[in-house]
Amino acid sequence: MTENKKNEGEKKKGIDLVVRSAIDRLVSAEQDAAAMASAGAVPAAAGRRTKTAAASTAEPVRQQSRKPRQRKPKAAESKETAGSPVVAPTEVVAPEAKTVAAAKTQPPAGKKRGRPKKNATAATSMASAAVQPARAVSRKANVRAYSGKPADEQLPTQSFHSNFLALHHDAAPSKPHAAAAASKKGDREYKLKIIPLGGLGEVGKNMTLIQYADDIIVVDGGVSFPENDMFGVDLVIPDYSYLIENKDKVRAFFLTHGHEDHIGAMPYILNDIQAPVYSAPLTLGLLRGKLNEHRINADLRQVAPREEVTAGLFRVEFVRLTHSIPDTMGLAVTTPVGVILLISDFKMDLSPIDGKQMDFGRISALGEKGVLLLMSDSTNAEREGFTGSERSVGANLERIFFNAPGRIIVTTFASHVHRVQQVMQAAFKAGRKVAVCGRGMQNMTAIAAAMGYLEVPDKTLVDIERIQDMPADQTVILTTGSQGEMMAGLTRMAAGEHKQVQIREGDTVVISATPIPGNDRMVSRTVDNLFRRGAYVYYERAQHIHVSGHASQEELKLLLNLAKPRYFMPIHGEHHMLQKHAMLAQQVGMAAENTIVMENGQVLELARRSYRATRSVESGRVFVDGLGVGDVGATVLRERRQLSEGGVIVVSMTYSHERGRGRSPVPKLVAGPDILTRGFIFEKEYEHIIGEMKEKVVALSTPERLADSNINDLRNQIRSQLSKFVIERTGRRPVIMVAVSVM
Ligand SMILES: [Zn+2]
Ligand SMILES: [Zn+2]
């Protein structure tokens, strides 16, 4: 153990004492509070089926009835965490420090010494968990800046918190369960870890690990799409090195739903780590398609809502949700410390198209028993009110379908099965036939129809070739391209590049989606092109041809009210969305210090009545380009950016190194220098510049510099001289490559 680590270990022990004494105070202050639901504290309700991951995994999986492990001896423990610096609550922490580790306790309601009252109104960010009064003031200023309202108007008061705490503790079971009592000692242990590897500070590549001792379960493994400056990158997946390092601990994967930002990275992950994957039929159906493309075998296990799976020490129950794809489920994970309710993408659609309601009853029952931590979707945390029901779109589509003078072309997300269903229904009612165009949409409708998620009205579908000969006002073409994607159907139709469909005067185009942030430009270019070709385009939100799949503020608050968690961690959103969601939780009545805003890679450690962030694990973005995974990094991207901005100049020359009869060889140029450029200037018109560059290269290629030992030096000289020259004459910064060969 190095001296440094030793010091950290000592420091940690000291802090542990601080933390423990704080917890002790807390425990004695809260006489009435029984422990949270513990392992085995939530009996399986009658009628719920139970599955065991152990059934066919190679490695025997421990049953949940196993007792929590005994606390390790101190020496071992300090070794275990020696590399993890722990910061005392009073230490100032730079907000941008990603590796920050903050010890944090939940002080008793009446004992908030040294913490100004206003402080409690700000969201607690783990990145600055050790909030100092001065920081609190500036944070509050931030709140005001982006809410547009004085913070006091928006945020709850201190007394509101206390009310909530009292209410919450009343809701806790009055008779502590045996396991709960036994683990009172374990209260001071932080063995339960929540490790988000993606989805925080971004909308995309969602992935969360839940770990207790030697058991890890993984929730989702999604992708995000490359930003404009990621040249040539096809996909971005989470950095899951931590999972690879701990692959023998991975008990199971759980998928919430079939969207790309939740399952897109699974083929890569399952290539490295083998464990059963549990999810609903449609999600597994979509995943299977991906795995086949990648030629990967995996153990996929279908589950239904309210079904339970035991994986290591965890018991995982599926809870039905409503979202913009069928078969979306949340997870209630019973851990030895308490229940974690993970509600990823959802909205509260009270009149869902398939009639399958969100399971409010189950969520509320879990809330009554006690939820330790709620994690929920922040995508629309900044949008007021309720998100409209998917059903509200149907009537508007029908109105358009009845009134449009000619052909209708509709686009939406291929995976939005309910929207596709409504398009089919509206077409049927308006006496129109539907042709599905484009591979993505055809595949998706085929899968959804085969699995019974999509009901195609009788004789409504026709082939794209046949629909061309039908009267225009009896036809609908359903295609992809709602995001202006380069290769998608609508984009190519708008550009006049589609083989089968040409946009004509009198066509009506319905873009039944809103652009994902970043796609606005491309969508608006497509809309322009469509108008130019004489089509009428419905694309604005005001026309009610689209509703979001994510919950707005009132729904988020309702979920918080139902689940009544002790701690709340907003997920699935950019940082500002997470902060806004944390503030919503405070409006509902949660104490600010119980709302936890984290960054990807941070580790949240939970005990029954306290939490802390101890350290960070490796996390970040891994780029997928063609067949390569992770071989494109920052350096390659920088080079690609440079190439795209300034083009490239290649200088090549050959010199001879023959030893003559004399004693010392005299190297001389025998071919070149040749200069080729791409993306730099049009060579024919700038021959003089190319000529001058050649002269410079020849002048630099003196016999001394051509000597073997100086070749590198020569290359550098040529590069820097040409670079200077080119900037002087053209103001551009191309990539310059010098190739020197010897004959
Ligand atoms: Zn999502
Ligand atoms: Zn989703």
XYZ file of C-alpha atoms and ligand atoms in Angstrom:
745
model
C 0.000 0.000 0.000
C 1.503 3.325 -0.968
C 1.820 6.133 1.515
C -0.787 8.096 -0.342
C -3.322 5.340 -0.292
C -2.641 4.722 3.338
C -3.469 8.327 4.095
C -6.647 8.052 2.148
C -7.522 4.933 4.043
C -6.956 6.733 7.328
C -8.982 9.650 6.140
C -11.791 7.381 5.107
C -11.903 5.699 8.487
C -12.242 9.105 10.103
C -15.058 10.038 7.820
C -16.760 6.744 8.314
C -16.881 7.631 11.996
C -18.448 10.988 11.201
C -20.978 9.300 8.962
C -21.766 6.619 11.491
C -22.251 8.993 14.353
C -24.567 11.051 12.187
C -26.557 7.949 11.370
C -26.682 6.994 15.019
C -28.098 10.368 15.896
C -30.585 9.989 13.121
C -31.662 6.537 14.141
C -32.272 7.575 17.707
C -34.128 10.687 16.586
C -36.485 8.661 14.513
C -37.917 6.299 17.076
C -41.024 5.666 15.101
C -39.315 4.852 11.890
C -39.142 1.199 11.092
C -36.674 -0.006 8.582
C -37.499 0.163 4.930
C -38.734 -2.852 3.113
C -35.937 -5.323 3.163
C -35.006 -8.547 1.487
C -37.999 -10.753 1.932
C -40.001 -7.991 3.514
C -42.242 -7.740 0.509
C -43.976 -11.060 0.171
C -44.867 -12.072 -3.321
C -48.493 -11.177 -3.839
C -50.896 -13.949 -4.595
C -51.119 -14.676 -8.257
C -47.649 -13.401 -9.028
C -45.378 -15.883 -10.637
C -41.772 -16.244 -9.707
C -38.873 -17.097 -11.956
C -35.359 -17.886 -10.921
C -32.330 -16.854 -12.873
C -30.478 -19.786 -11.377
C -32.504 -22.234 -13.398
C -30.201 -22.474 -16.350
C -27.229 -20.244 -15.799
C -23.914 -21.997 -15.762
C -22.964 -20.476 -12.476
C -25.330 -21.253 -9.621
C -27.070 -18.103 -8.548
C -27.662 -17.496 -4.883
C -31.238 -17.312 -3.755
C -32.584 -14.112 -2.344
C -33.228 -15.763 0.976
C -29.517 -15.721 1.648
C -28.617 -13.600 4.644
C -26.756 -10.355 4.027
C -23.060 -10.967 4.365
C -21.228 -10.288 7.544
C -19.301 -7.098 7.730
C -15.725 -7.532 6.649
C -12.922 -6.970 9.124
C -11.750 -3.386 9.162
C -8.392 -4.050 7.608
C -9.949 -5.748 4.635
C -12.460 -2.992 4.258
C -9.958 -0.211 4.237
C -8.041 -2.102 1.621
C -11.114 -2.469 -0.463
C -11.749 1.234 -0.561
C -8.205 2.457 -0.266
C -8.182 3.798 -3.776
C -11.401 5.677 -3.277
C -10.927 9.071 -1.775
C -13.797 10.144 0.390
C -14.485 13.782 0.936
C -15.830 15.007 4.223
C -19.178 16.768 4.095
C -17.561 20.045 4.955
C -14.919 19.919 2.290
C -15.326 22.172 -0.703
C -15.636 20.242 -3.887
C -15.131 21.654 -7.332
C -18.407 21.122 -9.180
C -16.678 19.965 -12.349
C -14.556 17.353 -10.591
C -15.958 14.131 -11.968
C -14.065 11.879 -9.628
C -15.473 13.610 -6.613
C -16.535 11.437 -3.778
C -18.712 12.935 -1.153
C -19.688 11.375 2.120
C -23.198 12.351 2.844
C -25.603 11.674 5.582
C -29.157 12.631 6.068
C -29.244 14.830 9.107
C -32.276 14.698 11.368
C -34.936 17.197 10.433
C -34.375 19.382 13.432
C -30.607 19.314 13.426
C -29.584 21.149 10.308
C -26.866 23.114 11.948
C -24.764 25.322 9.752
C -27.036 24.851 6.775
C -28.957 27.963 5.851
C -32.657 27.465 5.385
C -32.621 28.486 1.741
C -30.008 25.904 1.002
C -32.527 23.157 1.275
C -34.464 24.476 -1.679
C -31.747 23.759 -4.199
C -31.343 20.417 -5.827
C -28.498 18.450 -4.409
C -26.037 17.590 -7.087
C -23.648 14.785 -6.329
C -21.007 16.657 -8.243
C -21.179 19.258 -5.497
C -22.715 17.208 -2.763
C -20.763 19.017 -0.103
C -22.678 22.210 -0.572
C -21.356 25.239 1.198
C -23.520 28.225 1.964
C -21.726 30.345 -0.618
C -22.328 27.761 -3.316
C -25.909 27.445 -2.307
C -26.464 31.113 -3.021
C -24.975 30.886 -6.469
C -26.934 27.733 -7.190
C -30.063 29.528 -6.217
C -29.181 32.305 -8.611
C -28.948 29.659 -11.322
C -32.355 28.373 -10.454
C -33.794 31.801 -10.873
C -31.961 32.359 -14.120
C -33.384 29.430 -15.968
C -36.813 29.151 -14.442
C -37.652 32.739 -15.214
C -39.401 33.027 -11.873
C -38.106 33.925 -8.452
C -36.923 30.709 -6.870
C -39.116 31.242 -3.842
C -42.234 31.121 -5.970
C -41.346 27.747 -7.369
C -39.706 25.915 -4.578
C -41.143 24.485 -1.422
C -40.409 25.749 2.030
C -38.619 24.015 4.827
C -41.826 23.217 6.705
C -43.138 21.452 3.647
C -40.201 19.059 3.902
C -40.858 18.252 7.526
C -44.494 17.543 6.763
C -43.446 15.141 4.117
C -40.937 13.397 6.339
C -43.558 12.895 9.026
C -46.011 11.560 6.489
C -43.458 9.284 5.015
C -42.395 7.790 8.285
C -46.001 7.138 9.214
C -46.261 5.149 6.052
C -43.414 2.868 7.049
C -44.436 -0.522 8.423
C -44.958 -0.334 12.164
C -43.700 -3.834 12.848
C -40.147 -4.225 11.683
C -39.548 -7.373 9.738
C -37.030 -9.792 11.202
C -34.651 -9.263 8.349
C -34.978 -5.533 8.770
C -34.135 -5.738 12.450
C -31.179 -7.976 11.782
C -29.808 -5.571 9.278
C -29.939 -2.598 11.582
C -26.279 -3.200 12.047
C -25.971 -3.277 8.283
C -27.457 0.180 8.187
C -24.020 1.632 8.288
C -22.802 -0.436 5.431
C -22.966 0.837 1.950
C -23.019 -2.325 -0.060
C -25.797 -1.402 -2.414
C -24.415 0.507 -5.336
C -26.244 2.256 -8.146
C -23.898 2.896 -11.052
C -25.294 4.792 -14.026
C -23.062 4.206 -17.056
C -25.249 6.195 -19.434
C -28.397 8.293 -19.651
C -27.395 11.034 -17.213
C -26.554 14.411 -18.719
C -27.816 13.159 -22.077
C -30.844 11.677 -23.766
C -29.449 8.394 -25.000
C -27.339 5.302 -24.266
C -29.199 4.439 -21.097
C -27.533 1.882 -18.890
C -27.695 1.447 -15.113
C -26.007 -1.153 -12.909
C -27.293 -2.213 -9.533
C -24.706 -3.993 -7.440
C -24.804 -5.590 -4.024
C -21.573 -7.272 -2.959
C -20.840 -9.846 -5.662
C -24.098 -9.545 -7.548
C -24.680 -7.135 -10.390
C -27.784 -6.678 -12.485
C -27.857 -4.439 -15.525
C -30.837 -2.376 -16.595
C -30.861 -1.476 -20.332
C -27.940 -1.065 -22.723
C -28.732 1.640 -25.251
C -27.036 3.710 -27.921
C -26.992 7.370 -28.720
C -26.554 8.832 -32.159
C -23.419 10.701 -33.159
C -23.328 14.461 -32.986
C -22.441 16.528 -36.022
C -18.747 16.740 -35.176
C -18.337 12.957 -34.795
C -17.290 12.368 -38.394
C -17.956 8.881 -39.630
C -19.163 7.547 -36.294
C -22.231 5.349 -36.749
C -23.246 4.838 -33.143
C -22.202 5.759 -29.648
C -22.416 3.140 -26.902
C -21.660 3.424 -23.184
C -18.188 2.574 -21.914
C -18.911 -0.584 -19.939
C -15.338 -1.483 -18.959
C -16.477 -1.727 -15.347
C -18.900 -4.443 -16.344
C -16.227 -6.345 -18.258
C -13.914 -6.181 -15.246
C -16.728 -7.623 -13.133
C -18.280 -9.935 -15.704
C -18.356 -12.916 -13.331
C -20.672 -10.929 -11.057
C -23.262 -10.121 -13.708
C -26.399 -12.140 -12.909
C -28.847 -10.813 -15.485
C -29.812 -8.059 -17.881
C -33.227 -6.412 -17.709
C -34.629 -4.350 -20.553
C -37.367 -1.783 -19.997
C -38.501 -1.411 -23.630
C -37.436 -1.757 -27.239
C -36.223 1.747 -28.103
C -32.695 2.114 -29.457
C -31.564 4.249 -26.531
C -32.329 1.227 -24.310
C -31.414 -1.860 -26.335
C -29.157 -0.618 -29.160
C -25.873 -1.478 -27.415
C -26.962 -4.944 -26.287
C -25.350 -6.819 -29.212
C -21.967 -5.346 -28.233
C -22.481 -5.923 -24.521
C -23.726 -9.499 -24.957
C -20.726 -10.207 -27.131
C -18.532 -9.514 -24.084
C -20.707 -10.654 -21.212
C -23.031 -13.634 -21.027
C -26.035 -13.554 -18.719
C -29.769 -14.077 -19.240
C -31.749 -11.163 -20.657
C -35.245 -10.611 -19.279
C -37.884 -8.507 -20.961
C -41.296 -8.378 -22.596
C -41.992 -10.188 -25.886
C -41.822 -7.205 -28.254
C -38.597 -5.916 -26.703
C -37.013 -9.347 -27.009
C -38.340 -9.668 -30.563
C -36.604 -6.448 -31.561
C -33.434 -7.452 -29.721
C -33.429 -10.851 -31.428
C -33.399 -9.119 -34.820
C -30.318 -7.143 -33.783
C -28.545 -10.171 -32.346
C -29.151 -12.104 -35.564
C -27.590 -9.293 -37.571
C -24.527 -9.452 -35.319
C -24.606 -13.272 -35.258
C -24.746 -13.380 -31.477
C -26.499 -15.992 -29.390
C -28.009 -14.975 -26.097
C -30.267 -16.435 -23.447
C -33.438 -14.358 -23.877
C -36.199 -14.932 -21.328
C -39.669 -13.568 -21.740
C -41.486 -12.077 -18.773
C -44.907 -10.534 -18.187
C -45.938 -7.578 -16.023
C -46.021 -8.414 -12.289
C -43.801 -11.405 -12.916
C -40.791 -11.744 -10.645
C -37.257 -12.845 -11.394
C -34.623 -13.717 -8.833
C -31.124 -12.757 -9.876
C -28.425 -13.169 -7.258
C -29.535 -11.297 -4.176
C -32.036 -9.253 -6.108
C -35.676 -9.885 -6.759
C -36.909 -8.008 -9.786
C -40.559 -7.411 -10.518
C -41.858 -5.962 -13.774
C -44.389 -3.136 -13.677
C -46.389 -2.193 -16.761
C -45.990 1.364 -18.064
C -47.335 3.297 -21.045
C -44.939 4.835 -23.586
C -44.546 5.312 -27.341
C -43.786 1.632 -27.905
C -45.842 -1.307 -26.598
C -44.530 -3.572 -23.831
C -42.757 -0.889 -21.822
C -42.100 -1.918 -18.231
C -40.553 -0.452 -15.122
C -38.636 -2.485 -12.553
C -39.139 -2.834 -8.838
C -35.882 -4.272 -7.525
C -35.962 -5.664 -4.005
C -32.483 -5.470 -2.531
C -31.232 -6.350 0.957
C -31.413 -2.632 1.751
C -34.764 -1.687 0.282
C -36.796 -1.431 -2.898
C -35.479 0.459 -5.888
C -38.148 1.514 -8.339
C -36.708 2.199 -11.759
C -39.247 3.863 -14.025
C -37.460 4.662 -17.230
C -39.360 6.031 -20.223
C -43.065 6.432 -19.506
C -46.080 8.651 -19.777
C -49.386 8.271 -18.014
C -51.666 7.480 -20.917
C -55.061 6.917 -19.340
C -56.620 5.722 -22.594
C -53.881 3.704 -24.266
C -54.498 2.375 -27.773
C -53.982 -1.254 -26.747
C -56.026 -0.834 -23.568
C -53.097 -1.942 -21.433
C -52.998 0.508 -18.557
C -49.999 1.610 -16.589
C -49.984 -0.363 -13.323
C -50.835 2.463 -10.933
C -52.070 -0.013 -8.335
C -48.773 -1.858 -8.103
C -46.693 1.317 -7.961
C -48.910 2.692 -5.265
C -48.719 -0.582 -3.281
C -44.925 -0.490 -3.508
C -45.055 3.113 -2.319
C -47.136 2.122 0.702
C -44.674 -0.595 1.647
C -41.759 1.774 1.203
C -39.572 2.621 -1.754
C -35.966 3.412 -0.895
C -35.043 4.976 -4.212
C -37.081 6.067 -7.209
C -35.336 6.674 -10.507
C -37.496 8.208 -13.216
C -37.616 9.691 -16.719
C -36.692 13.380 -16.979
C -37.155 13.893 -20.740
C -40.158 16.192 -20.320
C -39.394 17.482 -16.825
C -39.450 20.989 -18.258
C -42.849 20.663 -19.892
C -45.840 21.838 -17.887
C -49.096 19.957 -17.502
C -49.945 16.482 -18.756
C -48.771 14.847 -21.966
C -51.768 14.136 -24.191
C -53.052 10.618 -24.715
C -51.916 8.804 -27.832
C -55.609 8.424 -28.634
C -55.956 12.185 -29.184
C -53.806 11.890 -32.317
C -56.252 9.480 -33.998
C -59.086 11.982 -34.424
C -56.750 14.536 -36.022
C -55.330 11.970 -38.410
C -58.866 10.981 -39.405
C -59.815 14.599 -40.074
C -56.828 14.990 -42.383
C -57.417 11.628 -44.082
C -61.052 12.483 -44.842
C -60.312 15.966 -46.168
C -57.085 15.603 -48.114
C -57.738 16.086 -51.854
C -55.205 13.534 -53.059
C -52.576 11.123 -51.897
C -51.399 11.093 -48.271
C -47.852 10.347 -47.201
C -47.395 9.762 -43.469
C -44.162 9.377 -41.574
C -43.450 8.478 -37.969
C -41.004 6.380 -35.950
C -41.172 2.805 -37.196
C -41.254 1.522 -33.619
C -44.259 3.658 -32.721
C -46.640 0.761 -33.201
C -49.636 2.574 -31.718
C -49.179 5.485 -34.105
C -48.906 3.093 -37.037
C -52.065 1.420 -35.751
C -53.883 4.741 -35.755
C -52.710 5.516 -39.281
C -54.122 2.153 -40.444
C -57.401 2.799 -38.620
C -57.794 6.319 -39.992
C -57.054 5.076 -43.518
C -59.574 2.293 -43.166
C -62.278 4.689 -41.987
C -61.528 7.144 -44.801
C -61.667 4.356 -47.380
C -57.976 4.550 -48.228
C -55.474 1.764 -48.844
C -52.074 1.820 -47.141
C -48.728 0.937 -48.680
C -45.783 0.536 -46.325
C -42.605 1.863 -47.856
C -38.997 1.438 -46.697
C -37.207 -1.455 -45.038
C -37.338 -0.132 -41.470
C -41.076 0.471 -41.542
C -41.787 -2.808 -43.367
C -39.754 -4.856 -40.873
C -41.314 -3.197 -37.878
C -44.906 -3.534 -39.085
C -44.246 -7.154 -40.001
C -42.823 -7.988 -36.556
C -45.564 -6.073 -34.726
C -48.337 -7.668 -36.777
C -46.874 -11.170 -36.444
C -46.609 -10.790 -32.668
C -50.129 -9.436 -32.360
C -49.251 -5.848 -31.427
C -50.588 -4.408 -34.670
C -54.025 -5.070 -36.068
C -54.225 -4.410 -39.767
C -57.815 -3.694 -40.841
C -59.122 -6.011 -43.513
C -57.722 -5.472 -47.033
C -56.124 -2.197 -46.020
C -52.539 -3.062 -46.923
C -51.485 -3.033 -50.559
C -48.152 -3.275 -52.304
C -46.276 -0.043 -53.015
C -46.187 -0.883 -56.751
C -49.940 -1.421 -56.927
C -50.860 1.756 -55.074
C -49.439 3.899 -57.887
C -52.302 2.854 -60.174
C -55.051 3.575 -57.642
C -57.000 6.861 -57.437
C -54.875 9.317 -55.421
C -57.609 10.145 -52.922
C -57.888 6.488 -51.923
C -54.267 5.998 -50.933
C -51.890 6.431 -48.019
C -48.143 5.793 -48.097
C -46.554 5.070 -44.724
C -42.814 5.597 -44.584
C -39.823 6.549 -42.406
C -37.909 9.808 -42.337
C -39.671 11.782 -39.624
C -36.259 13.006 -38.451
C -34.988 14.082 -41.872
C -32.535 11.153 -41.877
C -30.481 11.149 -45.065
C -31.407 7.699 -46.315
C -34.985 7.482 -45.072
C -38.056 7.362 -47.304
C -39.538 10.811 -46.891
C -36.183 12.589 -47.125
C -35.462 10.955 -50.462
C -38.989 11.586 -51.750
C -38.616 15.263 -50.822
C -35.294 15.423 -52.665
C -36.790 13.720 -55.739
C -34.469 10.748 -55.285
C -36.963 8.039 -54.387
C -37.315 5.226 -56.897
C -40.985 4.424 -56.285
C -42.610 7.598 -54.986
C -42.449 11.059 -56.544
C -44.037 13.949 -54.669
C -46.731 15.619 -56.803
C -48.914 18.695 -56.684
C -51.871 17.913 -54.415
C -50.084 15.425 -52.142
C -50.563 15.808 -48.403
C -47.626 14.938 -46.160
C -48.110 14.305 -42.437
C -44.967 14.286 -40.277
C -46.319 12.615 -37.167
C -43.335 13.226 -34.891
C -41.299 16.104 -33.542
C -37.638 16.450 -34.370
C -35.275 15.052 -31.774
C -33.028 17.922 -30.609
C -30.298 18.308 -33.201
C -32.435 17.084 -36.113
C -34.414 20.318 -36.535
C -32.344 21.574 -39.481
C -32.697 18.372 -41.443
C -36.433 18.142 -40.841
C -37.010 21.727 -41.889
C -34.996 21.182 -45.086
C -37.220 18.197 -45.893
C -40.360 20.257 -45.233
C -39.041 22.994 -47.562
C -38.378 20.482 -50.325
C -41.864 19.017 -49.959
C -43.526 22.422 -50.248
C -41.379 23.206 -53.304
C -42.734 20.107 -55.022
C -46.292 21.232 -54.433
C -47.256 19.153 -51.410
C -49.068 20.448 -48.361
C -47.201 19.490 -45.183
C -48.563 18.995 -41.677
C -45.613 19.139 -39.331
C -46.234 21.495 -36.447
C -47.113 20.561 -32.923
C -50.065 22.954 -33.061
C -51.800 20.641 -35.528
C -52.013 17.860 -32.929
C -50.659 15.147 -35.170
C -48.162 14.031 -32.557
C -47.972 13.618 -28.795
C -44.870 12.900 -26.787
C -44.173 9.485 -25.280
C -42.744 10.994 -22.112
C -44.439 12.232 -18.958
C -44.808 15.965 -18.353
C -44.511 17.683 -14.991
C -47.894 16.753 -13.535
C -47.402 13.079 -14.388
C -43.905 13.104 -12.908
C -45.289 14.597 -9.718
C -48.059 12.022 -9.624
C -45.512 9.223 -9.879
C -43.529 10.746 -7.009
C -46.733 10.934 -4.980
C -47.555 7.307 -5.650
C -44.097 5.887 -5.067
C -43.264 8.105 -2.061
C -39.574 7.260 -2.243
C -37.094 8.088 0.501
C -34.559 9.110 -2.128
C -35.093 10.263 -5.671
C -32.686 10.189 -8.572
C -33.773 11.741 -11.869
C -32.510 9.809 -14.903
C -32.903 9.908 -18.700
C -32.168 13.539 -19.467
C -29.662 16.296 -20.019
C -28.290 17.802 -16.845
C -30.730 20.730 -16.779
C -33.666 18.325 -17.171
C -32.387 16.273 -14.221
C -32.108 19.413 -12.108
C -35.639 20.491 -13.037
C -36.934 17.037 -12.196
C -35.220 17.199 -8.797
C -36.946 20.533 -8.181
C -40.299 18.968 -9.062
C -39.636 16.334 -6.417
C -39.045 19.115 -3.934
C -42.349 20.720 -4.896
C -43.990 17.395 -4.133
C -42.407 17.611 -0.717
C -39.106 15.783 -0.796
C -36.204 17.260 1.107
C -33.631 18.743 -1.243
C -30.876 16.560 0.176
C -32.890 13.478 -0.714
C -33.010 14.372 -4.402
C -29.830 13.170 -5.982
C -28.578 14.475 -9.318
C -25.678 12.420 -10.595
C -23.316 12.110 -13.537
C -22.551 9.019 -15.568
C -19.949 6.852 -13.866
C -20.564 8.124 -10.355
C -21.370 5.484 -7.781
C -24.283 6.039 -5.456
C -24.051 3.885 -2.354
C -27.219 3.406 -0.417
C -27.966 2.341 3.107
C -31.429 2.343 4.595
C -31.239 5.890 5.838
C -28.275 7.454 4.182
C -26.358 7.556 0.979
C -23.039 8.680 -0.321
C -21.126 8.887 -3.555
C -17.833 7.223 -3.001
C -16.037 7.262 -6.276
C -16.390 7.039 -10.005
C -15.993 4.071 -12.282
C -14.787 4.277 -15.849
C -17.536 5.618 -18.053
C -17.965 7.640 -21.200
C -18.548 7.152 -24.876
C -17.357 4.371 -27.108
C -17.662 5.038 -30.833
C -18.807 2.398 -33.272
C -17.599 2.967 -36.836
C -18.342 0.211 -39.320
C -17.043 -2.992 -37.815
C -14.771 -1.237 -35.342
C -15.861 -0.746 -31.757
C -13.804 1.656 -29.702
C -10.969 2.018 -32.215
C -12.048 5.531 -33.101
C -11.066 7.841 -30.285
C -10.541 11.531 -29.704
C -7.340 11.605 -31.791
C -8.925 10.004 -34.836
C -11.910 12.337 -34.575
C -9.600 15.343 -34.335
C -7.826 14.220 -37.510
C -11.122 13.689 -39.291
C -12.277 17.130 -38.269
C -9.026 18.640 -39.528
C -9.329 16.769 -42.838
C -12.893 17.947 -43.245
C -11.937 21.552 -42.584
C -8.687 21.987 -44.529
C -8.277 18.972 -46.791
C -4.980 17.163 -47.249
C -1.650 17.745 -49.019
C 0.558 14.723 -49.717
C 4.231 15.275 -50.541
C 6.105 12.264 -51.867
C 9.672 11.883 -53.021
C 12.304 9.241 -53.524
C 16.016 9.618 -53.091
C 18.870 7.262 -53.897
C 21.356 6.222 -51.320
C 23.775 4.332 -53.426
C 27.302 4.207 -52.235
C 29.469 5.330 -55.064
C 33.105 4.520 -55.427
C 33.979 7.380 -53.169
C 34.035 6.886 -49.418
C 30.943 8.822 -48.460
C 27.654 8.265 -50.223
C 25.921 11.291 -51.685
C 22.150 10.909 -51.401
C 20.140 12.740 -54.023
C 16.540 13.118 -55.099
C 15.692 10.790 -57.942
C 11.916 11.178 -58.114
C 9.583 13.919 -56.989
C 8.795 15.783 -55.058
C 5.211 15.137 -56.150
C 2.427 17.018 -54.510
C -1.163 15.769 -54.426
C -4.016 17.514 -52.710
C -7.604 16.601 -51.836
C -10.160 19.031 -50.530
C -7.549 21.783 -50.363
C -7.571 23.815 -53.569
C -8.418 23.107 -57.175
C -4.925 22.145 -58.318
C -5.264 23.258 -61.950
C -6.041 26.838 -61.020
C -3.342 27.042 -58.423
C -0.433 25.441 -60.206
C 1.798 28.270 -59.118
C 1.188 27.487 -55.459
C 1.912 23.800 -56.005
C 5.069 24.827 -57.931
C 6.271 27.031 -55.108
C 5.716 24.232 -52.612
C 7.815 21.886 -54.734
C 10.629 24.429 -54.825
C 10.544 24.677 -51.053
C 10.742 20.904 -50.681
C 13.692 20.660 -53.066
C 15.496 23.457 -51.239
C 15.044 21.657 -47.938
C 16.243 18.312 -49.294
C 19.959 18.913 -48.924
C 22.306 15.893 -48.880
C 22.851 16.388 -45.136
C 19.137 16.247 -44.411
C 18.688 13.252 -46.699
C 21.133 11.252 -44.617
C 19.401 8.337 -42.896
C 19.572 9.707 -39.394
C 18.017 12.999 -40.419
C 15.024 11.767 -42.362
C 12.558 12.388 -39.554
C 13.967 15.807 -39.141
C 13.529 16.438 -42.854
C 9.883 15.342 -42.732
C 9.184 17.718 -39.867
C 10.975 20.575 -41.596
C 8.973 20.083 -44.786
C 5.735 19.843 -42.865
C 6.273 22.982 -40.836
C 7.649 25.064 -43.716
C 4.812 24.090 -46.033
C 2.274 24.683 -43.325
C 3.593 28.206 -42.776
C 3.637 28.863 -46.500
C 0.107 27.566 -47.066
C -1.346 29.615 -44.227
C 0.410 32.718 -45.577
C -0.807 32.235 -49.125
C -4.273 30.733 -48.607
C -5.274 31.199 -44.959
C -6.059 27.450 -44.757
C -4.782 24.686 -42.532
C -4.698 21.428 -44.457
C -3.293 18.179 -43.106
C 0.186 17.773 -44.604
C 1.646 14.297 -45.083
C 5.220 13.701 -46.208
C 6.311 10.355 -47.646
C 10.039 9.857 -48.255
C 11.353 6.621 -49.695
C 14.837 5.339 -50.402
C 15.888 3.496 -53.529
Zn -35.435 6.413 -23.730
Zn -38.355 5.095 -25.015
